[in-house]
mmCIF file of C-alpha atoms and ligand atoms in Angstrom:
data_model
loop_
_atom_site.group_PDB
_atom_site.id
_atom_site.type_symbol
_atom_site.label_atom_id
_atom_site.label_comp_id
_atom_site.label_asym_id
_atom_site.label_seq_id
_atom_site.Cartn_x
_atom_site.Cartn_y
_atom_site.Cartn_z
ATOM 1 C CA MET A 7 68.675 117.908 84.320
ATOM 2 C CA GLU A 8 70.278 118.083 87.773
ATOM 3 C CA TYR A 9 67.565 115.835 89.150
ATOM 4 C CA LEU A 10 68.200 113.330 86.428
ATOM 5 C CA PHE A 11 71.902 113.370 87.258
ATOM 6 C CA LEU A 12 71.176 112.820 90.940
ATOM 7 C CA PHE A 13 68.805 109.992 90.089
ATOM 8 C CA ILE A 14 71.416 108.267 87.963
ATOM 9 C CA CYS A 15 73.950 108.628 90.766
ATOM 10 C CA ILE A 16 71.599 106.997 93.270
ATOM 11 C CA LEU A 17 70.777 104.240 90.802
ATOM 12 C CA ASN A 18 74.466 103.656 90.220
ATOM 13 C CA PHE A 19 75.217 103.631 93.896
ATOM 14 C CA SER A 20 72.544 101.139 94.828
ATOM 15 C CA TYR A 21 73.665 98.706 92.121
ATOM 16 C CA SER A 22 77.390 99.036 92.512
ATOM 17 C CA TYR A 23 78.344 95.540 93.542
ATOM 18 C CA LYS A 24 81.983 94.763 92.954
ATOM 19 C CA PRO A 25 82.814 92.623 89.915
ATOM 20 C CA VAL A 26 83.228 88.889 90.364
ATOM 21 C CA VAL A 27 85.884 86.697 88.744
ATOM 22 C CA PHE A 28 85.441 82.915 88.631
ATOM 23 C CA ILE A 29 88.404 80.522 88.408
ATOM 24 C CA HIS A 30 87.602 76.867 87.613
ATOM 25 C CA GLY A 31 89.228 73.717 88.947
ATOM 26 C CA LEU A 32 90.912 70.568 87.651
ATOM 27 C CA MET A 33 89.586 69.537 84.205
ATOM 28 C CA GLY A 34 87.286 72.521 84.529
ATOM 29 C CA HIS A 35 86.152 75.299 82.226
ATOM 30 C CA SER A 36 84.918 78.857 82.576
ATOM 31 C CA SER A 37 81.352 77.597 82.007
ATOM 32 C CA ASP A 38 81.469 75.787 85.374
ATOM 33 C CA GLY A 39 80.510 79.103 86.975
ATOM 34 C CA ARG A 40 77.357 79.488 84.862
ATOM 35 C CA LEU A 41 74.826 78.994 87.685
ATOM 36 C CA ILE A 42 76.853 81.256 89.968
ATOM 37 C CA ASN A 43 76.720 84.015 87.337
ATOM 38 C CA GLU A 44 72.993 83.492 86.716
ATOM 39 C CA THR A 45 72.263 83.692 90.435
ATOM 40 C CA ILE A 46 74.435 86.774 90.900
ATOM 41 C CA GLN A 47 72.640 88.496 87.999
ATOM 42 C CA LYS A 48 69.268 87.638 89.565
ATOM 43 C CA LEU A 49 70.122 88.793 93.097
ATOM 44 C CA HIS A 50 72.642 91.564 92.325
ATOM 45 C CA PRO A 51 71.635 92.658 88.832
ATOM 46 C CA GLY A 52 74.281 94.358 86.748
ATOM 47 C CA THR A 53 77.282 92.916 88.606
ATOM 48 C CA PRO A 54 80.172 92.568 86.142
ATOM 49 C CA TYR A 55 81.120 88.899 85.982
ATOM 50 C CA TYR A 56 84.201 87.367 84.380
ATOM 51 C CA ALA A 57 85.189 83.729 84.053
ATOM 52 C CA VAL A 58 88.784 83.196 83.034
ATOM 53 C CA ASN A 59 88.628 81.051 79.927
ATOM 54 C CA ALA A 60 92.278 80.021 79.879
ATOM 55 C CA PHE A 61 94.121 76.963 81.099
ATOM 56 C CA THR A 62 91.003 74.784 80.794
ATOM 57 C CA ARG A 63 90.298 71.025 80.698
ATOM 58 C CA LEU A 64 93.472 68.966 80.068
ATOM 59 C CA ASP A 65 95.728 72.015 80.492
ATOM 60 C CA THR A 66 94.839 71.950 84.183
ATOM 61 C CA ILE A 67 97.081 68.911 84.745
ATOM 62 C CA LEU A 68 100.119 71.115 84.034
ATOM 63 C CA PRO A 69 102.145 72.786 86.821
ATOM 64 C CA LEU A 70 100.208 75.380 88.800
ATOM 65 C CA TRP A 71 102.863 78.108 88.523
ATOM 66 C CA GLU A 72 102.266 77.923 84.754
ATOM 67 C CA GLU A 73 98.543 78.325 85.319
ATOM 68 C CA VAL A 74 99.210 81.276 87.637
ATOM 69 C CA GLU A 75 101.286 83.012 84.961
ATOM 70 C CA ILE A 76 98.668 82.385 82.269
ATOM 71 C CA VAL A 77 95.751 83.606 84.403
ATOM 72 C CA LYS A 78 97.653 86.623 85.798
ATOM 73 C CA PRO A 79 97.332 88.964 82.774
ATOM 74 C CA HIS A 80 93.559 88.284 82.640
ATOM 75 C CA LEU A 81 93.201 89.144 86.303
ATOM 76 C CA ARG A 82 95.364 92.257 85.881
ATOM 77 C CA GLN A 83 93.089 93.407 83.099
ATOM 78 C CA TYR A 84 89.923 92.987 85.239
ATOM 79 C CA MET A 85 91.569 94.712 88.207
ATOM 80 C CA LYS A 86 92.661 97.613 86.054
ATOM 81 C CA ALA A 87 89.142 98.030 84.660
ATOM 82 C CA HIS A 88 87.746 98.022 88.221
ATOM 83 C CA PRO A 89 89.999 100.012 90.552
ATOM 84 C CA GLU A 90 87.301 99.807 93.241
ATOM 85 C CA GLY A 91 88.242 96.128 93.667
ATOM 86 C CA ILE A 92 87.022 92.699 92.601
ATOM 87 C CA HIS A 93 85.914 89.452 94.254
ATOM 88 C CA LEU A 94 87.451 86.073 93.412
ATOM 89 C CA ILE A 95 85.477 82.822 93.456
ATOM 90 C CA CYS A 96 87.877 79.908 93.076
ATOM 91 C CA TYR A 97 86.660 76.343 92.799
ATOM 92 C CA SER A 98 88.597 73.278 93.903
ATOM 93 C CA GLN A 99 92.141 73.299 92.464
ATOM 94 C CA GLY A 100 91.332 76.860 91.338
ATOM 95 C CA GLY A 101 91.569 77.895 95.006
ATOM 96 C CA VAL A 102 95.172 76.743 95.153
ATOM 97 C CA VAL A 103 95.864 78.637 91.919
ATOM 98 C CA CYS A 104 94.269 81.702 93.538
ATOM 99 C CA ARG A 105 96.594 81.329 96.543
ATOM 100 C CA GLY A 106 99.460 81.560 94.034
ATOM 101 C CA LEU A 107 97.926 84.595 92.342
ATOM 102 C CA LEU A 108 97.128 86.455 95.563
ATOM 103 C CA SER A 109 100.633 85.782 96.891
ATOM 104 C CA THR A 110 102.491 87.022 93.836
ATOM 105 C CA LEU A 111 100.427 90.029 92.705
ATOM 106 C CA PRO A 112 101.882 92.957 94.679
ATOM 107 C CA ASP A 113 99.237 95.411 93.519
ATOM 108 C CA HIS A 114 96.096 93.286 93.553
ATOM 109 C CA ASN A 115 92.790 94.787 94.631
ATOM 110 C CA VAL A 116 90.920 91.598 95.472
ATOM 111 C CA ASP A 117 88.355 92.332 98.169
ATOM 112 C CA THR A 118 86.973 88.875 98.989
ATOM 113 C CA PHE A 119 88.535 85.501 98.146
ATOM 114 C CA ILE A 120 85.954 82.720 98.167
ATOM 115 C CA ALA A 121 87.547 79.262 98.150
ATOM 116 C CA LEU A 122 84.986 76.670 97.161
ATOM 117 C CA SER A 123 86.179 73.284 98.410
ATOM 118 C CA SER A 124 89.870 73.843 97.646
ATOM 119 C CA PRO A 125 92.758 71.751 99.017
ATOM 120 C CA LEU A 126 94.300 74.811 100.672
ATOM 121 C CA ALA A 127 96.443 72.867 103.151
ATOM 122 C CA GLY A 128 97.220 70.093 100.658
ATOM 123 C CA GLN A 129 95.691 66.845 99.411
ATOM 124 C CA PHE A 130 96.272 63.318 100.715
ATOM 125 C CA GLY A 131 93.610 61.048 99.294
ATOM 126 C CA ASP A 132 92.683 59.299 96.086
ATOM 127 C CA TRP A 133 89.486 59.609 94.100
ATOM 128 C CA LYS A 134 88.103 58.465 90.742
ATOM 129 C CA LEU A 135 90.189 60.708 88.487
ATOM 130 C CA PHE A 136 93.293 59.984 90.564
ATOM 131 C CA HIS A 137 92.976 56.294 89.636
ATOM 132 C CA LYS A 138 92.548 57.160 85.967
ATOM 133 C CA LEU A 139 95.583 59.439 85.909
ATOM 134 C CA PHE A 140 97.832 57.321 88.152
ATOM 135 C CA PRO A 141 96.636 53.739 87.539
ATOM 136 C CA ASN A 142 99.716 52.150 89.096
ATOM 137 C CA PHE A 143 99.558 54.087 92.353
ATOM 138 C CA VAL A 144 97.475 54.503 95.496
ATOM 139 C CA LYS A 145 97.567 57.394 97.938
ATOM 140 C CA ASP A 146 100.151 55.708 100.153
ATOM 141 C CA ASN A 147 102.827 55.285 97.479
ATOM 142 C CA VAL A 148 102.150 58.028 94.927
ATOM 143 C CA TYR A 149 104.663 60.231 96.777
ATOM 144 C CA LYS A 150 107.345 58.173 94.998
ATOM 145 C CA LEU A 151 106.121 59.636 91.732
ATOM 146 C CA LEU A 152 105.039 63.089 92.913
ATOM 147 C CA TYR A 153 108.019 63.950 95.115
ATOM 148 C CA THR A 154 110.424 63.963 92.181
ATOM 149 C CA LYS A 155 111.395 66.560 89.643
ATOM 150 C CA PHE A 156 108.969 64.952 87.195
ATOM 151 C CA GLY A 157 106.207 64.934 89.824
ATOM 152 C CA GLN A 158 106.393 68.713 90.064
ATOM 153 C CA SER A 159 105.472 68.969 86.383
ATOM 154 C CA VAL A 160 102.087 67.448 87.284
ATOM 155 C CA PHE A 161 99.312 69.462 88.982
ATOM 156 C CA LEU A 162 98.910 67.081 91.925
ATOM 157 C CA GLY A 163 102.618 67.060 92.795
ATOM 158 C CA ASN A 164 102.320 70.786 93.474
ATOM 159 C CA TYR A 165 99.915 70.341 96.407
ATOM 160 C CA TRP A 166 100.215 66.677 97.393
ATOM 161 C CA LYS A 167 101.033 66.554 101.110
ATOM 162 C CA ASP A 168 101.815 63.062 102.386
ATOM 163 C CA PRO A 169 101.890 63.340 106.204
ATOM 164 C CA HIS A 170 104.256 60.348 106.363
ATOM 165 C CA HIS A 171 106.817 61.873 104.013
ATOM 166 C CA LEU A 172 107.011 65.501 105.014
ATOM 167 C CA SER A 173 110.733 65.778 104.493
ATOM 168 C CA LEU A 174 110.337 64.762 100.844
ATOM 169 C CA TYR A 175 107.341 67.098 100.579
ATOM 170 C CA ARG A 176 109.449 70.000 101.794
ATOM 171 C CA ASN A 177 112.270 69.070 99.459
ATOM 172 C CA PHE A 178 110.144 68.724 96.343
ATOM 173 C CA SER A 179 106.821 70.581 96.554
ATOM 174 C CA ASN A 180 107.549 73.792 94.686
ATOM 175 C CA PHE A 181 104.081 75.348 94.937
ATOM 176 C CA LEU A 182 102.142 74.715 98.132
ATOM 177 C CA ALA A 183 105.158 74.168 100.407
ATOM 178 C CA PRO A 184 106.750 77.584 99.702
ATOM 179 C CA LEU A 185 103.355 79.369 99.735
ATOM 180 C CA ASN A 186 102.583 77.893 103.188
ATOM 181 C CA ASN A 187 106.203 78.289 104.349
ATOM 182 C CA ASP A 188 106.303 74.510 104.826
ATOM 183 C CA SER A 189 109.624 74.798 103.032
ATOM 184 C CA ILE A 190 111.926 77.768 103.368
ATOM 185 C CA SER A 191 110.869 80.344 100.854
ATOM 186 C CA ALA A 192 112.947 83.377 99.955
ATOM 187 C CA ASN A 193 109.745 85.191 99.052
ATOM 188 C CA ILE A 194 107.570 84.458 102.064
ATOM 189 C CA THR A 195 107.587 88.078 103.288
ATOM 190 C CA GLU A 196 106.400 89.267 99.910
ATOM 191 C CA TYR A 197 103.810 86.446 99.665
ATOM 192 C CA LYS A 198 102.418 87.488 103.033
ATOM 193 C CA GLN A 199 102.306 91.184 102.223
ATOM 194 C CA ASN A 200 100.482 90.490 98.983
ATOM 195 C CA PHE A 201 98.048 87.997 100.482
ATOM 196 C CA LEU A 202 97.144 90.396 103.288
ATOM 197 C CA ARG A 203 95.879 92.932 100.765
ATOM 198 C CA LEU A 204 92.722 90.811 100.842
ATOM 199 C CA LYS A 205 89.894 92.206 102.921
ATOM 200 C CA LYS A 206 88.024 88.946 103.517
ATOM 201 C CA MET A 207 88.313 85.229 102.920
ATOM 202 C CA VAL A 208 85.394 82.800 102.756
ATOM 203 C CA LEU A 209 86.222 79.105 103.155
ATOM 204 C CA ILE A 210 83.565 76.624 102.066
ATOM 205 C CA GLY A 211 83.726 72.839 102.331
ATOM 206 C CA GLY A 212 82.036 69.846 103.888
ATOM 207 C CA PRO A 213 82.298 66.247 105.081
ATOM 208 C CA ASP A 214 80.479 64.686 102.112
ATOM 209 C CA ASP A 215 82.771 66.244 99.491
ATOM 210 C CA GLY A 216 84.363 62.919 98.518
ATOM 211 C CA VAL A 217 87.380 64.363 96.656
ATOM 212 C CA ILE A 218 89.221 66.860 98.876
ATOM 213 C CA SER A 219 91.049 64.866 101.512
ATOM 214 C CA PRO A 220 90.888 65.592 104.321
ATOM 215 C CA TRP A 221 87.857 67.737 103.497
ATOM 216 C CA GLN A 222 89.030 70.119 106.253
ATOM 217 C CA SER A 223 91.877 71.137 103.937
ATOM 218 C CA SER A 224 89.224 73.440 102.414
ATOM 219 C CA GLN A 225 89.459 75.308 105.733
ATOM 220 C CA PHE A 226 93.249 75.039 106.190
ATOM 221 C CA GLY A 227 93.037 71.932 108.421
ATOM 222 C CA PHE A 228 95.184 68.864 107.736
ATOM 223 C CA TYR A 229 96.288 65.404 108.897
ATOM 224 C CA ASP A 230 98.981 65.046 111.520
ATOM 225 C CA ASP A 231 101.434 62.131 111.250
ATOM 226 C CA LYS A 232 98.797 59.778 112.723
ATOM 227 C CA GLU A 233 96.296 60.870 110.061
ATOM 228 C CA VAL A 234 94.189 62.647 112.668
ATOM 229 C CA VAL A 235 92.854 65.916 111.269
ATOM 230 C CA GLN A 236 94.063 69.014 113.083
ATOM 231 C CA GLY A 237 92.242 72.293 112.577
ATOM 232 C CA MET A 238 93.589 75.481 111.049
ATOM 233 C CA ALA A 239 94.757 76.966 114.359
ATOM 234 C CA LYS A 240 96.981 73.914 115.026
ATOM 235 C CA GLN A 241 98.902 74.260 111.760
ATOM 236 C CA ARG A 242 102.429 75.637 111.919
ATOM 237 C CA PHE A 243 101.714 78.170 109.170
ATOM 238 C CA TYR A 244 98.854 79.508 111.305
ATOM 239 C CA ARG A 245 100.799 79.663 114.578
ATOM 240 C CA GLU A 246 103.728 81.406 112.856
ATOM 241 C CA ASP A 247 101.359 83.542 110.795
ATOM 242 C CA SER A 248 103.441 82.571 107.763
ATOM 243 C CA PHE A 249 101.185 84.137 105.162
ATOM 244 C CA GLY A 250 98.728 86.171 107.202
ATOM 245 C CA LEU A 251 96.122 83.554 108.138
ATOM 246 C CA ARG A 252 96.333 84.238 111.882
ATOM 247 C CA THR A 253 96.267 87.983 111.294
ATOM 248 C CA MET A 254 93.130 87.699 109.165
ATOM 249 C CA HIS A 255 91.468 85.338 111.641
ATOM 250 C CA GLY A 256 92.310 87.627 114.562
ATOM 251 C CA GLN A 257 90.770 90.552 112.709
ATOM 252 C CA ASN A 258 87.584 88.615 111.987
ATOM 253 C CA ARG A 259 88.259 88.664 108.235
ATOM 254 C CA ILE A 260 87.621 84.932 107.689
ATOM 255 C CA ARG A 261 84.240 83.215 107.309
ATOM 256 C CA ILE A 262 84.173 79.432 107.506
ATOM 257 C CA TYR A 263 81.274 77.296 106.271
ATOM 258 C CA GLU A 264 80.986 73.553 106.881
ATOM 259 C CA ILE A 265 78.106 72.306 104.758
ATOM 260 C CA PRO A 266 76.974 68.643 104.695
ATOM 261 C CA ASP A 267 75.411 66.606 101.879
ATOM 262 C CA ILE A 268 77.332 68.133 99.001
ATOM 263 C CA ARG A 269 79.513 66.099 96.659
ATOM 264 C CA HIS A 270 82.602 67.750 95.206
ATOM 265 C CA SER A 271 81.072 68.371 91.766
ATOM 266 C CA GLN A 272 77.959 69.937 93.328
ATOM 267 C CA TRP A 273 79.527 73.021 94.932
ATOM 268 C CA VAL A 274 78.985 75.030 91.745
ATOM 269 C CA GLN A 275 75.548 73.483 91.142
ATOM 270 C CA ASN A 276 73.792 73.791 94.490
ATOM 271 C CA LEU A 277 71.475 76.810 94.588
ATOM 272 C CA THR A 278 71.212 76.810 98.376
ATOM 273 C CA VAL A 279 74.981 77.217 98.692
ATOM 274 C CA ILE A 280 75.208 79.732 95.867
ATOM 275 C CA GLN A 281 72.375 81.921 97.196
ATOM 276 C CA ASN A 282 72.866 81.638 100.937
ATOM 277 C CA VAL A 283 76.634 81.511 101.171
ATOM 278 C CA ILE A 284 78.412 82.646 98.006
ATOM 279 C CA VAL A 285 76.235 85.557 96.846
ATOM 280 C CA LYS A 286 75.715 86.659 100.458
ATOM 281 C CA ALA A 287 79.465 87.149 100.776
ATOM 282 C CA LEU A 288 79.524 89.549 97.819
ATOM 283 C CA SER A 289 79.029 93.275 98.272
HETATM 284 C C1 LIG B 6 76.726 86.275 82.992
HETATM 285 O O1 LIG B 6 75.314 86.352 82.884
HETATM 286 C C2 LIG B 6 74.859 87.432 82.079
HETATM 287 C C3 LIG B 6 73.346 87.507 82.203
HETATM 288 O O2 LIG B 6 72.752 86.278 81.933
HETATM 289 C C4 LIG B 6 75.315 87.193 80.649
HETATM 290 O O3 LIG B 6 74.895 88.261 79.814
HETATM 291 C C5 LIG B 6 76.843 87.118 80.632
HETATM 292 O O4 LIG B 6 77.298 86.792 79.339
HETATM 293 C C6 LIG B 6 77.349 86.063 81.624
HETATM 294 N N1 LIG B 6 78.789 86.171 81.698
HETATM 295 C C7 LIG B 6 79.600 85.147 81.484
HETATM 296 C C8 LIG B 6 81.059 85.431 81.505
HETATM 297 O O5 LIG B 6 79.200 84.025 81.278
HETATM 298 C C1 LIG B 7 115.733 66.670 101.962
HETATM 299 O O1 LIG B 7 116.830 67.499 101.668
HETATM 300 C C2 LIG B 7 117.784 67.575 102.726
HETATM 301 C C3 LIG B 7 118.821 68.633 102.343
HETATM 302 O O2 LIG B 7 119.252 68.450 101.051
HETATM 303 C C4 LIG B 7 118.398 66.201 102.968
HETATM 304 O O3 LIG B 7 119.341 66.250 104.033
HETATM 305 C C5 LIG B 7 117.293 65.220 103.303
HETATM 306 O O4 LIG B 7 117.833 63.915 103.421
HETATM 307 C C6 LIG B 7 116.215 65.248 102.236
HETATM 308 N N1 LIG B 7 115.105 64.423 102.703
HETATM 309 C C7 LIG B 7 114.748 63.297 102.085
HETATM 310 C C8 LIG B 7 113.691 62.481 102.724
HETATM 311 O O5 LIG B 7 115.241 62.944 101.035
HETATM 312 C C1 LIG B 8 110.826 85.214 94.249
HETATM 313 O O1 LIG B 8 110.218 86.201 93.468
HETATM 314 C C2 LIG B 8 110.943 86.559 92.305
HETATM 315 C C3 LIG B 8 110.251 87.733 91.672
HETATM 316 O O2 LIG B 8 108.853 87.552 91.675
HETATM 317 C C4 LIG B 8 111.015 85.358 91.405
HETATM 318 O O3 LIG B 8 111.745 85.671 90.240
HETATM 319 C C5 LIG B 8 111.698 84.212 92.134
HETATM 320 O O4 LIG B 8 111.674 83.062 91.348
HETATM 321 C C6 LIG B 8 111.020 83.942 93.460
HETATM 322 N N1 LIG B 8 111.823 83.011 94.228
HETATM 323 C C7 LIG B 8 111.286 82.014 94.909
HETATM 324 C C8 LIG B 8 112.253 81.158 95.684
HETATM 325 O O5 LIG B 8 110.084 81.778 94.941
HETATM 326 C C1 LIG B 9 109.263 80.313 107.675
HETATM 327 O O1 LIG B 9 109.882 79.120 108.178
HETATM 328 C C2 LIG B 9 111.171 79.307 108.706
HETATM 329 C C3 LIG B 9 111.698 77.972 109.189
HETATM 330 O O2 LIG B 9 111.578 77.013 108.209
HETATM 331 C C4 LIG B 9 111.139 80.271 109.860
HETATM 332 O O3 LIG B 9 112.446 80.520 110.314
HETATM 333 C C5 LIG B 9 110.485 81.580 109.407
HETATM 334 O O4 LIG B 9 110.325 82.437 110.517
HETATM 335 C C6 LIG B 9 109.123 81.301 108.804
HETATM 336 N N1 LIG B 9 108.574 82.555 108.299
HETATM 337 C C7 LIG B 9 107.284 82.855 108.446
HETATM 338 C C8 LIG B 9 106.875 84.193 107.908
HETATM 339 O O5 LIG B 9 106.495 82.104 108.961
HETATM 340 C C1 LIG B 10 71.990 71.691 98.312
HETATM 341 O O1 LIG B 10 72.639 71.779 99.551
HETATM 342 C C2 LIG B 10 71.773 71.677 100.660
HETATM 343 C C3 LIG B 10 72.581 72.012 101.902
HETATM 344 O O2 LIG B 10 73.572 71.065 102.148
HETATM 345 C C4 LIG B 10 71.170 70.300 100.677
HETATM 346 O O3 LIG B 10 70.297 70.178 101.788
HETATM 347 C C5 LIG B 10 70.392 70.105 99.387
HETATM 348 O O4 LIG B 10 69.905 68.779 99.332
HETATM 349 C C6 LIG B 10 71.264 70.367 98.192
HETATM 350 N N1 LIG B 10 70.435 70.420 96.995
HETATM 351 C C7 LIG B 10 70.675 69.681 95.930
HETATM 352 C C8 LIG B 10 69.744 69.870 94.772
HETATM 353 O O5 LIG B 10 71.588 68.881 95.880
#
């Protein structure tokens, strides 16, 4: 009997990978994480896996603070069921939503935040869906629509960062700008405290993405006013450690992967990335 108990304990111990929660991107759905789940189950059998099936498809064009509030109770429920901590895998726009979640959940127990090609420092570039949604605009003039009160009721307005109109960006962006302290935020101290509860952050992106612009935004880099990309360490929010990025970097808590030959839609489909980068980051 005692031996059996010991055996079960050892078995439990060796298979106790932390649960994984997947958060989809723009126009996405919980099923977008299917191959990630399958691969996790193959390599780390028995890992609890959740995909938040809320705020899907067309809902994802609504304001991101709304998405944060809708996803929050789901995340709270998973965290409560797993006090040992969870991992978050957030794809594309989902990574920006996760920034909002991690900044406003004072008691979160997220261990590792994996951002899979997310516009973490903002977006300044058009792509196919952009032209469908904003047929009368191009990247150089869409600020006229997005930097308005109306523009903030649209997903893209929340993280659009036009390097030629930063004053308007600061005045209007009510999601990314306060989270990155690009605009003065009454809650920045609290955002930082909450975000720093994370143990590790894994930033994945690459030059052939085709949607995230600049692609380095997936690693907190962004355009300067001459549209030259400046890396994470050159950003004001890094230098001032506005939300804990410099602290985490200094403590070796950030992993950065630059992977070529992957289109934006392929990040959740490519087995090489899923096996060698994503699942490897999970423990
Ligand atoms: C994850 O994969 C397992 C094993 O195939 C399956 O039983 C489970 O339903 C999947 N979970 C989700 C949320 O899709
Ligand atoms: C942003 O707001 C400030 C303060 O209200 C104002 O002085 C400034 O002109 C605004 N910037 C733009 C580009 O509208
Ligand atoms: C600050 O946080 C409080 C409580 O979470 C919230 O009600 C308020 O809207 C936030 N203010 C800003 C400026 O983000
Ligand atoms: C946020 O930005 C303001 C200036 O806009 C600055 O005074 C403050 O120190 C910054 N806070 C953090 C935590 O970076
Ligand atoms: C997956 O990604 C790797 C690494 O970038 C690339 O070499 C490979 O061609 C991709 N596989 C598929 C099926 O797209």
